[in-house]
Structure formats: structure tokens, C-alpha cells
Coordinates of C-alpha atoms in Angstrom, one line a residue:
Chain A
M1 CA 119.3 -211.3 -86.0
S2 CA 118.8 -213.7 -83.2
N3 CA 115.3 -215.1 -84.0
N4 CA 116.6 -216.9 -87.0
Q5 CA 119.8 -218.2 -85.4
L6 CA 121.1 -221.6 -86.3
K7 CA 121.0 -223.7 -83.1
D8 CA 123.5 -226.4 -84.1
L9 CA 125.9 -227.6 -86.7
S10 CA 123.7 -230.2 -88.3
K11 CA 123.5 -228.2 -91.6
L12 CA 127.0 -227.0 -91.7
C13 CA 129.0 -228.1 -94.7
I14 CA 132.6 -227.1 -95.3
H15 CA 134.4 -227.0 -98.7
T16 CA 137.8 -228.7 -98.6
I17 CA 139.3 -225.6 -100.2
T18 CA 138.3 -223.6 -97.2
T19 CA 140.9 -225.5 -95.2
K20 CA 143.3 -226.0 -98.2
P21 CA 146.4 -226.8 -96.1
W22 CA 144.7 -230.0 -94.8
S23 CA 144.6 -233.2 -96.9
I24 CA 141.0 -234.5 -97.4
E25 CA 141.8 -237.1 -94.7
E26 CA 142.8 -234.4 -92.2
A27 CA 139.8 -232.3 -93.2
A28 CA 137.4 -235.2 -92.7
K29 CA 138.7 -236.2 -89.3
N30 CA 138.8 -232.6 -88.0
Y31 CA 135.4 -231.6 -89.5
S32 CA 133.8 -234.7 -88.0
A33 CA 135.4 -234.3 -84.6
G34 CA 134.1 -230.7 -84.5
G35 CA 130.5 -231.9 -85.3
V36 CA 130.4 -230.8 -88.9
R37 CA 128.1 -233.1 -90.9
G38 CA 128.7 -232.1 -94.5
I39 CA 131.7 -231.8 -96.8
T40 CA 132.0 -230.4 -100.4
V41 CA 135.0 -231.9 -102.1
W42 CA 137.2 -229.9 -104.5
R43 CA 138.6 -232.2 -107.2
D44 CA 142.3 -231.3 -106.4
A45 CA 141.7 -232.9 -102.9
L46 CA 141.1 -236.2 -104.7
E47 CA 144.4 -236.3 -106.6
G48 CA 146.3 -239.6 -106.3
R49 CA 143.5 -241.2 -104.3
N50 CA 141.0 -244.0 -104.9
I51 CA 137.9 -241.9 -105.2
K52 CA 135.4 -244.6 -104.2
K53 CA 137.4 -245.4 -101.0
T54 CA 137.7 -241.7 -100.3
G55 CA 133.9 -241.4 -100.4
E56 CA 133.6 -244.4 -98.0
M57 CA 136.1 -242.8 -95.7
L58 CA 134.0 -239.6 -95.6
N59 CA 130.9 -241.5 -94.8
E60 CA 132.7 -243.4 -92.1
Q61 CA 133.5 -240.0 -90.6
G62 CA 129.8 -239.2 -90.6
L63 CA 130.0 -236.7 -93.4
S64 CA 127.5 -236.3 -96.2
V65 CA 129.2 -235.5 -99.4
V66 CA 127.2 -232.5 -100.6
S67 CA 128.9 -231.5 -103.8
L68 CA 131.9 -232.0 -106.0
C69 CA 133.6 -228.7 -107.1
R70 CA 133.8 -228.1 -109.9
G71 CA 132.8 -228.7 -113.5
G72 CA 132.1 -226.1 -116.2
F73 CA 134.5 -223.9 -118.1
F74 CA 132.8 -224.7 -121.3
P75 CA 133.5 -221.6 -123.5
S76 CA 136.5 -221.3 -125.8
R77 CA 137.1 -220.0 -129.2
E78 CA 138.9 -223.2 -130.0
P79 CA 136.5 -226.2 -130.7
V80 CA 139.1 -228.6 -129.5
R81 CA 139.1 -226.9 -126.1
R82 CA 135.4 -226.9 -125.9
Q83 CA 135.4 -230.7 -126.6
A84 CA 138.1 -231.1 -123.9
A85 CA 135.9 -229.3 -121.4
I86 CA 133.0 -231.6 -122.2
D87 CA 135.2 -234.6 -121.7
D88 CA 136.4 -233.2 -118.4
N89 CA 132.9 -232.6 -117.2
R90 CA 132.0 -236.2 -118.1
K91 CA 135.0 -237.3 -116.0
A92 CA 133.7 -235.1 -113.1
I93 CA 130.4 -236.9 -113.3
E94 CA 132.2 -240.2 -113.0
E95 CA 134.2 -238.8 -110.1
A96 CA 131.0 -237.6 -108.3
S97 CA 129.4 -241.0 -108.8
A98 CA 132.4 -242.8 -107.3
L99 CA 132.6 -240.3 -104.5
G100 CA 129.0 -240.4 -103.7
A101 CA 128.4 -236.7 -104.3
K102 CA 124.9 -235.8 -105.6
I103 CA 125.7 -232.5 -107.1
I104 CA 128.4 -231.0 -109.3
V105 CA 128.9 -227.2 -109.0
L106 CA 129.4 -225.7 -112.5
V107 CA 131.6 -222.6 -112.8
C108 CA 130.5 -222.0 -116.3
G109 CA 133.5 -220.3 -117.8
A110 CA 134.2 -217.4 -120.3
D111 CA 136.7 -216.7 -123.0
P112 CA 137.8 -213.1 -123.2
A113 CA 138.8 -213.7 -126.8
Q114 CA 135.1 -213.8 -127.8
S115 CA 131.9 -212.0 -126.9
L116 CA 129.9 -212.8 -123.7
E117 CA 127.0 -213.8 -126.0
D118 CA 129.2 -216.5 -127.7
S119 CA 130.4 -217.7 -124.3
R120 CA 126.9 -218.0 -123.1
K121 CA 125.8 -220.0 -126.1
Q122 CA 128.7 -222.4 -125.6
I123 CA 127.8 -222.7 -121.9
H124 CA 124.3 -223.7 -122.9
D125 CA 125.6 -226.2 -125.5
G126 CA 128.2 -227.6 -123.2
I127 CA 125.7 -228.3 -120.4
S128 CA 123.3 -229.8 -122.9
A129 CA 126.0 -232.2 -124.1
I130 CA 126.7 -233.5 -120.6
L131 CA 123.2 -233.5 -119.2
P132 CA 122.3 -237.0 -120.4
D133 CA 125.5 -238.3 -118.7
A134 CA 124.5 -236.5 -115.5
K135 CA 121.0 -237.9 -115.6
G136 CA 122.3 -241.4 -116.3
A137 CA 124.5 -241.2 -113.3
G138 CA 121.9 -239.5 -111.1
I139 CA 124.1 -236.5 -110.5
R140 CA 122.5 -233.0 -110.5
L141 CA 124.4 -230.1 -112.1
A142 CA 124.2 -226.7 -110.3
I143 CA 125.0 -223.5 -112.2
E144 CA 126.8 -221.0 -110.0
P145 CA 126.4 -217.4 -111.1
L146 CA 129.7 -215.8 -110.5
H147 CA 130.4 -212.2 -109.5
P148 CA 130.6 -209.8 -112.5
M149 CA 134.3 -209.2 -111.7
Y150 CA 134.8 -212.8 -113.1
A151 CA 133.0 -212.2 -116.4
D152 CA 136.2 -212.1 -118.4
T153 CA 137.6 -215.6 -117.7
R154 CA 135.6 -217.5 -115.2
S155 CA 131.9 -217.2 -116.0
A156 CA 129.7 -215.4 -118.4
I157 CA 126.8 -216.2 -116.1
N158 CA 126.9 -213.4 -113.5
T159 CA 123.5 -213.0 -112.0
M160 CA 120.8 -215.1 -110.5
T161 CA 118.5 -213.9 -113.3
Q162 CA 120.8 -215.4 -115.9
A163 CA 121.3 -218.6 -114.0
N164 CA 117.5 -219.0 -113.6
D165 CA 117.0 -218.3 -117.3
L166 CA 119.5 -220.9 -118.2
A167 CA 118.3 -223.6 -115.8
E168 CA 114.7 -223.0 -117.0
T169 CA 115.7 -223.2 -120.6
L170 CA 117.5 -226.5 -120.1
N171 CA 114.5 -227.6 -118.2
S172 CA 115.6 -230.8 -116.4
E173 CA 115.4 -232.0 -112.8
Y174 CA 119.1 -232.5 -113.1
I175 CA 119.9 -228.8 -113.7
G176 CA 119.6 -226.2 -111.0
V177 CA 121.4 -223.2 -109.4
V178 CA 123.9 -222.5 -106.6
V179 CA 123.3 -219.4 -104.6
D180 CA 126.7 -218.2 -103.3
V181 CA 126.3 -215.0 -101.3
Y182 CA 129.8 -213.7 -102.4
H183 CA 128.7 -213.5 -106.0
V184 CA 125.2 -212.2 -105.8
W185 CA 124.8 -210.2 -102.6
W186 CA 125.0 -206.8 -104.4
D187 CA 122.1 -207.7 -106.8
P188 CA 118.9 -205.7 -106.2
Q189 CA 117.0 -208.5 -107.9
L190 CA 118.4 -211.1 -105.5
E191 CA 115.4 -211.8 -103.2
K192 CA 113.0 -212.0 -106.2
E193 CA 115.3 -214.3 -108.2
I194 CA 115.9 -216.6 -105.2
E195 CA 112.1 -216.9 -104.9
R196 CA 111.8 -217.7 -108.6
C197 CA 114.6 -220.3 -108.3
G198 CA 112.8 -222.0 -105.5
E199 CA 109.4 -222.0 -107.3
N200 CA 111.0 -223.8 -110.2
R201 CA 112.7 -226.3 -107.9
N202 CA 116.1 -225.1 -109.1
L203 CA 117.6 -224.1 -105.8
F204 CA 120.2 -226.8 -105.3
A205 CA 122.9 -225.3 -103.0
F206 CA 123.7 -222.4 -100.8
H207 CA 127.3 -221.1 -100.2
V208 CA 128.4 -218.6 -97.6
C209 CA 131.4 -216.4 -96.7
D210 CA 131.7 -212.6 -96.5
W211 CA 132.9 -209.6 -98.5
K212 CA 135.6 -207.6 -96.8
S213 CA 136.2 -203.9 -97.1
P214 CA 138.7 -203.5 -98.5
T215 CA 139.1 -206.7 -100.5
V216 CA 142.7 -206.7 -101.5
D217 CA 142.7 -209.7 -103.9
M218 CA 140.0 -210.6 -106.4
L219 CA 140.3 -214.3 -105.8
N220 CA 141.7 -215.2 -102.4
D221 CA 140.6 -212.5 -99.9
R222 CA 137.2 -213.8 -99.0
G223 CA 136.1 -213.1 -95.4
L224 CA 134.6 -215.3 -92.7
M225 CA 130.9 -214.7 -92.2
G226 CA 130.6 -211.6 -90.0
E227 CA 133.8 -210.0 -91.2
G228 CA 132.2 -208.1 -94.1
C229 CA 129.1 -206.4 -95.4
I230 CA 127.1 -209.4 -96.8
P231 CA 123.7 -209.9 -95.0
V232 CA 124.3 -213.6 -94.8
R233 CA 121.5 -214.4 -92.4
K234 CA 119.0 -212.3 -94.4
I235 CA 119.9 -214.2 -97.6
R236 CA 119.6 -217.5 -95.8
S237 CA 116.1 -216.5 -94.7
W238 CA 115.3 -215.9 -98.4
V239 CA 116.7 -219.3 -99.6
E240 CA 114.8 -221.0 -96.8
A241 CA 111.6 -219.1 -97.7
A242 CA 112.1 -220.4 -101.2
G243 CA 112.0 -224.0 -99.9
F244 CA 115.7 -224.8 -99.5
N245 CA 116.5 -227.0 -96.6
G246 CA 119.9 -228.3 -97.5
F247 CA 123.4 -227.6 -96.1
N248 CA 124.8 -224.2 -95.5
E249 CA 128.2 -224.5 -97.2
V250 CA 131.2 -222.5 -96.0
E251 CA 133.4 -221.8 -99.0
I252 CA 136.3 -219.3 -98.2
F253 CA 139.3 -218.7 -100.4
S254 CA 141.7 -216.8 -98.2
T255 CA 145.5 -216.6 -98.3
T256 CA 145.2 -215.0 -94.9
Y257 CA 143.3 -218.0 -93.3
W258 CA 145.3 -220.6 -95.2
K259 CA 148.4 -219.3 -93.5
Q260 CA 146.9 -219.7 -90.0
D261 CA 146.5 -222.8 -87.8
Q262 CA 143.6 -224.7 -89.5
S263 CA 142.3 -226.1 -86.2
A264 CA 141.9 -222.6 -84.8
F265 CA 140.3 -221.5 -88.1
L266 CA 137.8 -224.4 -88.0
K267 CA 136.8 -223.2 -84.5
K268 CA 136.3 -219.7 -85.9
I269 CA 134.2 -221.0 -88.7
M270 CA 131.9 -222.9 -86.3
T271 CA 131.5 -219.8 -84.1
A272 CA 130.8 -217.6 -87.1
Y273 CA 128.4 -220.1 -88.4
K274 CA 126.2 -219.9 -85.3
T275 CA 126.5 -216.1 -84.9
C276 CA 126.4 -214.8 -88.4
V277 CA 124.8 -217.4 -90.8
Chain B
M1 CA 134.7 -203.1 -136.8
S2 CA 136.0 -200.7 -139.5
N3 CA 132.7 -199.3 -140.7
N4 CA 132.0 -197.5 -137.5
Q5 CA 135.6 -196.2 -137.0
L6 CA 136.2 -192.7 -135.6
K7 CA 137.9 -190.6 -138.3
D8 CA 139.3 -187.9 -136.1
L9 CA 139.9 -186.8 -132.5
S10 CA 137.1 -184.2 -132.5
K11 CA 135.1 -186.1 -129.9
L12 CA 138.0 -187.4 -127.8
C13 CA 138.0 -186.2 -124.2
I14 CA 140.6 -187.3 -121.6
H15 CA 140.2 -187.3 -117.9
T16 CA 143.0 -185.6 -116.0
I17 CA 143.4 -188.6 -113.8
T18 CA 144.3 -190.7 -116.9
T19 CA 147.5 -188.8 -117.1
K20 CA 147.8 -188.3 -113.3
P21 CA 151.5 -187.5 -113.2
W22 CA 150.8 -184.3 -115.3
S23 CA 149.5 -181.1 -113.7
I24 CA 146.3 -179.8 -115.3
E25 CA 148.4 -177.2 -117.0
E26 CA 150.7 -179.8 -118.6
A27 CA 147.7 -182.0 -119.4
A28 CA 145.9 -179.1 -121.1
K29 CA 149.0 -178.1 -123.2
N30 CA 149.7 -181.7 -124.2
Y31 CA 146.1 -182.7 -125.0
S32 CA 145.6 -179.6 -127.0
A33 CA 148.9 -180.0 -129.0
G34 CA 147.8 -183.6 -129.8
G35 CA 144.5 -182.5 -131.2
V36 CA 142.3 -183.5 -128.2
R37 CA 139.3 -181.3 -127.9
G38 CA 137.7 -182.3 -124.5
I39 CA 138.9 -182.5 -120.9
T40 CA 137.2 -183.9 -117.8
V41 CA 138.7 -182.4 -114.7
W42 CA 139.2 -184.4 -111.5
R43 CA 138.9 -182.1 -108.4
D44 CA 142.3 -183.0 -107.1
A45 CA 143.8 -181.4 -110.3
L46 CA 142.3 -178.1 -109.2
E47 CA 143.9 -178.0 -105.7
G48 CA 145.7 -174.7 -104.9
R49 CA 144.4 -173.0 -108.1
N50 CA 142.0 -170.3 -109.0
I51 CA 139.3 -172.4 -110.6
K52 CA 137.8 -169.7 -112.8
K53 CA 141.2 -168.9 -114.3
T54 CA 141.9 -172.6 -114.7
G55 CA 138.7 -172.9 -116.7
E56 CA 139.8 -170.0 -118.9
M57 CA 143.2 -171.5 -119.4
L58 CA 141.5 -174.8 -120.6
N59 CA 139.3 -172.8 -123.1
E60 CA 142.3 -170.9 -124.3
Q61 CA 143.9 -174.3 -125.1
G62 CA 140.8 -175.1 -127.2
L63 CA 139.5 -177.6 -124.7
S64 CA 135.8 -178.1 -123.8
V65 CA 135.4 -178.8 -120.2
V66 CA 133.2 -181.9 -120.3
S67 CA 132.7 -182.9 -116.7
L68 CA 133.9 -182.4 -113.2
C69 CA 134.8 -185.6 -111.4
R70 CA 133.4 -186.2 -108.9
G71 CA 130.5 -185.6 -106.5
G72 CA 128.4 -188.2 -104.7
F73 CA 129.4 -190.4 -101.8
F74 CA 126.1 -189.6 -100.0
P75 CA 125.5 -192.7 -97.8
S76 CA 126.7 -193.0 -94.2
R77 CA 125.3 -194.4 -91.0
E78 CA 126.3 -191.1 -89.5
P79 CA 123.9 -188.2 -90.1
V80 CA 126.8 -185.7 -89.7
R81 CA 128.7 -187.4 -92.5
R82 CA 125.7 -187.4 -94.8
Q83 CA 125.3 -183.6 -94.2
A84 CA 129.1 -183.2 -94.9
A85 CA 128.6 -185.1 -98.2
I86 CA 125.7 -182.8 -99.2
D87 CA 127.9 -179.7 -98.4
D88 CA 130.7 -181.1 -100.4
N89 CA 128.5 -181.7 -103.4
R90 CA 127.3 -178.1 -103.2
K91 CA 130.9 -177.1 -103.2
A92 CA 131.4 -179.3 -106.3
I93 CA 128.6 -177.5 -108.0
E94 CA 130.3 -174.1 -107.3
E95 CA 133.5 -175.5 -108.6
A96 CA 131.9 -176.8 -111.8
S97 CA 130.3 -173.4 -112.3
A98 CA 133.6 -171.6 -111.9
L99 CA 135.4 -174.0 -114.1
G100 CA 132.8 -174.0 -116.8
A101 CA 132.0 -177.7 -116.6
K102 CA 128.4 -178.5 -117.5
I103 CA 128.2 -181.9 -115.8
I104 CA 129.2 -183.4 -112.4
V105 CA 129.8 -187.1 -112.4
L106 CA 128.3 -188.7 -109.3
V107 CA 129.9 -191.7 -107.7
C108 CA 127.0 -192.3 -105.4
G109 CA 128.7 -194.0 -102.5
A110 CA 127.9 -196.9 -100.1
D111 CA 128.5 -197.6 -96.4
P112 CA 129.3 -201.3 -95.7
A113 CA 128.1 -200.7 -92.1
Q114 CA 124.5 -200.6 -93.3
S115 CA 122.3 -202.3 -95.9
L116 CA 122.5 -201.5 -99.6
E117 CA 118.8 -200.6 -99.3
D118 CA 119.7 -197.9 -96.7
S119 CA 122.6 -196.7 -98.8
R120 CA 120.3 -196.4 -101.9
K121 CA 117.7 -194.5 -99.9
Q122 CA 120.4 -192.0 -98.8
I123 CA 121.7 -191.7 -102.3
H124 CA 118.2 -190.7 -103.4
D125 CA 117.8 -188.2 -100.6
G126 CA 121.3 -186.8 -101.1
I127 CA 120.8 -186.1 -104.8
S128 CA 117.3 -184.7 -104.0
A129 CA 118.9 -182.2 -101.6
I130 CA 121.5 -180.9 -104.1
L131 CA 119.3 -180.9 -107.2
P132 CA 117.9 -177.4 -106.7
D133 CA 121.5 -176.1 -106.4
A134 CA 122.5 -177.9 -109.5
K135 CA 119.5 -176.5 -111.4
G136 CA 120.2 -173.0 -110.1
A137 CA 123.8 -173.2 -111.4
G138 CA 122.8 -174.9 -114.7
I139 CA 124.9 -177.9 -113.9
R140 CA 123.7 -181.4 -114.8
L141 CA 124.3 -184.3 -112.4
A142 CA 125.2 -187.7 -114.0
I143 CA 124.8 -190.9 -112.0
E144 CA 127.5 -193.3 -112.8
P145 CA 126.6 -196.9 -112.0
L146 CA 129.7 -198.6 -110.7
H147 CA 130.8 -202.2 -111.1
P148 CA 129.3 -204.5 -108.5
M149 CA 132.8 -205.1 -107.1
Y150 CA 132.5 -201.6 -105.7
A151 CA 129.2 -202.1 -104.0
D152 CA 130.7 -202.2 -100.5
T153 CA 132.2 -198.8 -100.3
R154 CA 131.9 -196.9 -103.5
S155 CA 128.5 -197.2 -104.9
A156 CA 125.2 -199.0 -104.2
I157 CA 124.1 -198.2 -107.7
N158 CA 125.7 -201.0 -109.8
T159 CA 123.7 -201.4 -113.0
M160 CA 122.3 -199.2 -115.7
T161 CA 118.9 -200.5 -114.6
Q162 CA 119.3 -199.0 -111.2
A163 CA 120.8 -195.8 -112.5
N164 CA 117.9 -195.4 -115.0
D165 CA 115.4 -196.1 -112.2
L166 CA 116.9 -193.5 -110.0
A167 CA 117.2 -190.9 -112.7
E168 CA 113.6 -191.4 -113.8
T169 CA 112.4 -191.3 -110.2
L170 CA 114.2 -188.0 -109.6
N171 CA 112.7 -186.8 -112.9
S172 CA 114.6 -183.7 -113.8
E173 CA 116.5 -182.5 -116.8
Y174 CA 119.4 -181.9 -114.5
I175 CA 119.7 -185.6 -113.6
G176 CA 121.0 -188.3 -115.9
V177 CA 123.4 -191.2 -116.3
V178 CA 127.0 -191.9 -117.2
V179 CA 127.7 -195.0 -119.2
D180 CA 131.3 -196.2 -118.3
V181 CA 132.1 -199.4 -120.2
Y182 CA 134.3 -200.7 -117.4
H183 CA 131.4 -200.8 -115.0
V184 CA 128.7 -202.1 -117.1
W185 CA 130.2 -204.2 -120.0
W186 CA 129.3 -207.5 -118.4
D187 CA 125.5 -206.7 -118.0
P188 CA 123.2 -208.7 -120.3
Q189 CA 120.7 -205.9 -120.0
L190 CA 123.2 -203.3 -121.2
E191 CA 122.0 -202.6 -124.7
K192 CA 118.3 -202.4 -123.6
E193 CA 119.1 -200.1 -120.7
I194 CA 121.2 -197.8 -122.9
E195 CA 118.3 -197.6 -125.2
R196 CA 116.0 -196.8 -122.3
C197 CA 118.4 -194.2 -121.0
G198 CA 118.5 -192.4 -124.4
E199 CA 114.7 -192.5 -124.8
N200 CA 114.4 -190.7 -121.4
R201 CA 117.0 -188.1 -122.4
N202 CA 119.2 -189.3 -119.5
L203 CA 122.3 -190.4 -121.4
F204 CA 124.7 -187.6 -120.3
A205 CA 128.2 -189.1 -120.8
F206 CA 130.2 -192.0 -122.1
H207 CA 133.5 -193.2 -120.6
V208 CA 135.8 -195.7 -122.2
C209 CA 138.8 -197.9 -121.2
D210 CA 139.2 -201.7 -121.1
W211 CA 139.1 -204.7 -118.8
K212 CA 142.4 -206.6 -118.7
S213 CA 142.7 -210.4 -118.1
P214 CA 144.0 -210.8 -115.5
T215 CA 143.1 -207.6 -113.7
V216 CA 145.6 -207.5 -110.8
D217 CA 144.2 -204.6 -108.9
M218 CA 140.5 -203.7 -108.3
L219 CA 141.1 -200.0 -108.6
N220 CA 144.1 -199.1 -110.6
D221 CA 144.6 -201.7 -113.3
R222 CA 142.4 -200.5 -116.1
G223 CA 143.4 -201.2 -119.6
L224 CA 143.8 -199.0 -122.7
M225 CA 141.0 -199.6 -125.2
G226 CA 141.9 -202.8 -127.1
E227 CA 143.9 -204.4 -124.3
G228 CA 141.0 -206.2 -122.9
C229 CA 137.7 -207.9 -123.5
I230 CA 135.2 -205.0 -123.5
P231 CA 133.5 -204.5 -126.9
V232 CA 134.0 -200.7 -126.7
R233 CA 133.0 -200.0 -130.3
K234 CA 129.9 -202.1 -130.0
I235 CA 128.9 -200.2 -126.9
R236 CA 129.6 -196.9 -128.6
S237 CA 127.3 -197.9 -131.4
W238 CA 124.6 -198.5 -128.8
V239 CA 125.0 -195.1 -127.0
E240 CA 125.0 -193.4 -130.4
A241 CA 121.9 -195.3 -131.5
A242 CA 120.3 -194.1 -128.3
G243 CA 121.0 -190.5 -129.4
F244 CA 124.2 -189.7 -127.7
N245 CA 126.5 -187.4 -129.7
G246 CA 128.9 -186.1 -127.0
F247 CA 132.5 -186.8 -126.2
N248 CA 134.0 -190.2 -125.8
E249 CA 135.9 -189.8 -122.6
V250 CA 139.0 -191.8 -121.9
E251 CA 139.2 -192.6 -118.1
I252 CA 142.0 -195.0 -117.2
F253 CA 143.3 -195.6 -113.7
S254 CA 146.5 -197.5 -114.1
T255 CA 149.6 -197.6 -112.0
T256 CA 151.3 -199.2 -115.0
Y257 CA 150.6 -196.3 -117.3
W258 CA 151.2 -193.7 -114.6
K259 CA 154.7 -194.9 -114.3
Q260 CA 155.4 -194.5 -118.0
D261 CA 156.3 -191.4 -120.0
Q262 CA 153.0 -189.6 -120.3
S263 CA 153.7 -188.1 -123.8
A264 CA 154.2 -191.6 -125.1
F265 CA 151.0 -192.8 -123.2
L266 CA 149.0 -189.9 -124.8
K267 CA 150.1 -191.1 -128.2
K268 CA 148.9 -194.6 -127.4
I269 CA 145.6 -193.3 -126.2
M270 CA 145.1 -191.4 -129.5
T271 CA 146.0 -194.5 -131.5
A272 CA 143.7 -196.8 -129.4
Y273 CA 140.9 -194.2 -129.7
K274 CA 140.9 -194.5 -133.5
T275 CA 141.4 -198.2 -133.7
C276 CA 139.4 -199.5 -130.8
V277 CA 136.7 -197.0 -129.7

């Protein structure tokens, strides 16, 4: 493992939701003091704030704003809800612009009241509808394939193959893919599809955490890198071989860690980043 | 949906674990009285019993013994545990013979302490080791691809594509595949891979239940057919188009249903079978 070890924190990005008990101001101050150089902002962290000024504050702390999380959730049996989703995605594009984020992560959505095929069609159509807005604002949209255990309500795009297919069909420099190890680690096609993603210049972002055994909650029991069975470093070597040289983003939803002292947790993240990413 | 509706219960099989609070004797009596014609036996239901006599009892109740659940769990970093798994699978073959079951369902296993590639190699080797025993006993082994959320500890075989690949590599009339809708419903390759499975005469069994939204437990919150988002009837039409004409097996792990009156639950199963399978 050691020959590919990360020597410093220069490419470490943390998602605000990872340290959810902190406000974005606390997160920025603590990340920055620890030497972290990237932040991905969840939209809930911006509530009640002037977004432009918040972006300036992040830059003053020496933080690159990597992505805004999250847009998407396009499918619904109800046309009025599909339109509401498109409107909300346009709002997210405005927020990303104001914040200074270059990428919006798309959790594509799914409606269990209809077929996966219908949901996939609506995802395609929803992204197509907002793509001109994204392009106009200079914001790139990154499709995140979600683990198949979320196929009912969160995303009908569940593999790198599907995400690559969709990005290639939409065929724009403003559409790409997020590789999140939690969602795709199990896939026997992973290495091949990461390579394909890079070849098509669609590899926009890389998220890390770990899969614990047992996992006791389907949403909020993600592990710190090294606590589980995901070969994070091996997957990083694949995304780098595919040409990716952006931030390694730590995105951990964990009721366990959210209950702990967040400064101590941040130290654990930095150690795990160096030893296991 | 109605043009493909099942007219009677002649192909309904129920897994003993579905009505876990019942002993196998109670299950057999109640299934039979309700008009069910197939039973798949979980090994725990046989504990402390003469297996041959139990098989005779099932036949006397007019029940075909469809499968024995379950063999598998081949991978381990520890050679002694891999050998123990092979020994246990040989015991399962003897049990299936004594019981009169023609198929053993294989939940292939995975060890989070090693790579998925290593686990898959050990699955191949483990099945290869027991295949002569299965052939000798006239018992067919059915590889069940498990949902990717079980890739850490339960199975490194997570898609129909992988199960088909493995069955074709092992290339024996005693090796095939189980299609369980719970595990594979999300897969965009499903219809194509079911067709491939049938073409290669590898489609040995078909299991049904449903995926609830939300699913609150990764193991024991399966739904009754119709309670969730799985297109069970559509998938049945695919397995039948692929040449399958065996039992439709109801396999539901549900702490919710296990707490209820099992006679009432059995009636719900029979209704759901006719309306939603």
C-alpha cells in the first residue's frame, strides 16, 4: 500500500455533511487550521446565509470550493413535481455560481411508483433541461451513480456503466461523473468503467469513505477510510490512472461520528486520509 | 398486468423461513391445507429431525421439495475455514439427498478481510470441489447472485452477469443460477441476463418478494409481493420467456410478518401470489 501513499493534505477535501454538527463557518475555520485545502458544500449548510459572502469566507480561509451537493431528484410520476425539480436544479446552479463552486453533484432520483426505465428517461430529460443553464453559468454537472440499495427512491442510476452511458449520451463538457467508492466498490466492471470515464473526459470528482461490516443503517453508517472493506487506495490508483488529478473528497454520513467531538473526528479523518486513501 | 395472471397455486412454493415461527411440521400442514404444492426447506428447520422421514412427511402432505437452503459461504482468508465450508456443503448435499430436494441454493459468501477478487476465486474453487459430490448425488447447485449491499460478508457474486459467467465457466448440468427478484431487480442488464441464463439451461429457480420504501433493515425487512417497487410479474414473464417453468418461490425475511399470526400471513401470501406475481 505504501508506494502510492498521499504525502500531504493538499488534495484533501471534506464535505460539510461529514462534520454535520459544525456550522459552515466552524467547518471552514477548523478544516483550514488543520491544513485541509478543499471543501464541498451541502446546500443545507448555506441556509439563512448570503451565499456569495459565504463563498468569499471560504476562499479567505484558503479553501477551494470543490462542489455543491446536491442537485438531481428529477423523476416523479407527477409532472408538477418534475418541473419543481428542474426549477430547484436551476436554483442550485445559481447557488453554485454565487458560492464559487465549479461542480454540482447530481443524485439523480427515482420514484418507486413507476418503473426504473421511466425514472431513467426522466433523469435524462431533467438533465437535458438544465444543461443550457449550467453551461451558461460555467457550472459542470456530475452524475453520481448510487449504490443499488438506493434504486427505489434515490437514484435509478446505480453503476458506473449507466453513469458513463448517460454522460456520453448527453455529450457535453458540462456533464460528467462522480466516482464515490461507497456506491461502486462492489462492481466487477469498476476499473474498466473508470478507465472509460477518464478516456471520455467525464471523470469530474472522487469521493471516499468506507463500508463497515456490519453496516447497521442504510444511510448513516458509513465508515472512515480503513474501517471497512473498500480498497480505497486501489480505486484511487484507478481514477488517477484515468487522468483524474482533483481533490479526494471525504464524504461520511455517520450518526456515530456526528455524536463525537468533531475536532477529534477531523484529526481521525486526516490520519485516515494519509494511511488509507 | 392481468393477462399474465397466475390462475391457481399449483406453482406456488414457500420457503420455511418465510413462516419462521412455524415448525416444518406446522408449515407443511398449513401450506398443504391452503393448496400450496411446493416447499423449500431451510436447514435450520431440519434441526433435531430425521431428515429422510421429514422428506417423506412433506411428500405425504402433497408437497414437492423444491430446494434446500442453503450451501455456499466458501471464501475465507483462513484455509481451515475454507475446508470447513467445503465439508459443510458436502453435508448439505447429503441432507438434500435424504430430504428429496433436487436443488441446493448457494449463497456464495465473501470475506471482508480480503479482496472481492480473492473471494470470487475461492467461490469458484469451492464449488469445483463439491461439484463431483453433487453430481454423484444427483443434486443440482444453484448460484444465487446477492444484492450488492451484501458484497462485504454474504456474497461476492452480486449480479446475474457474474452468476452466468461463473455457471458457464463451471460448465456442468449440475450448476445453474437462482433468480431472486430482491437481489437483481435494479439491474439494467436483468432481462438480457435472464435470457442468457435460460439459453444456457442454467435457470434453476425463481424467488419472489418485494422491496419496500423505506427498507428499514438490510436483512429482515422484505416485503410481500405488491408492497414495494419490484416489477415481479414482469420479471416472471422474463424467466418464463427464458424457458423456466418451475415453482415461483416466496422467500420473505420479515421481522414484521414473523410477529404476526402466521395463518393470516399465509392467506396474504396466497392473495399476493395471485394478484402480484
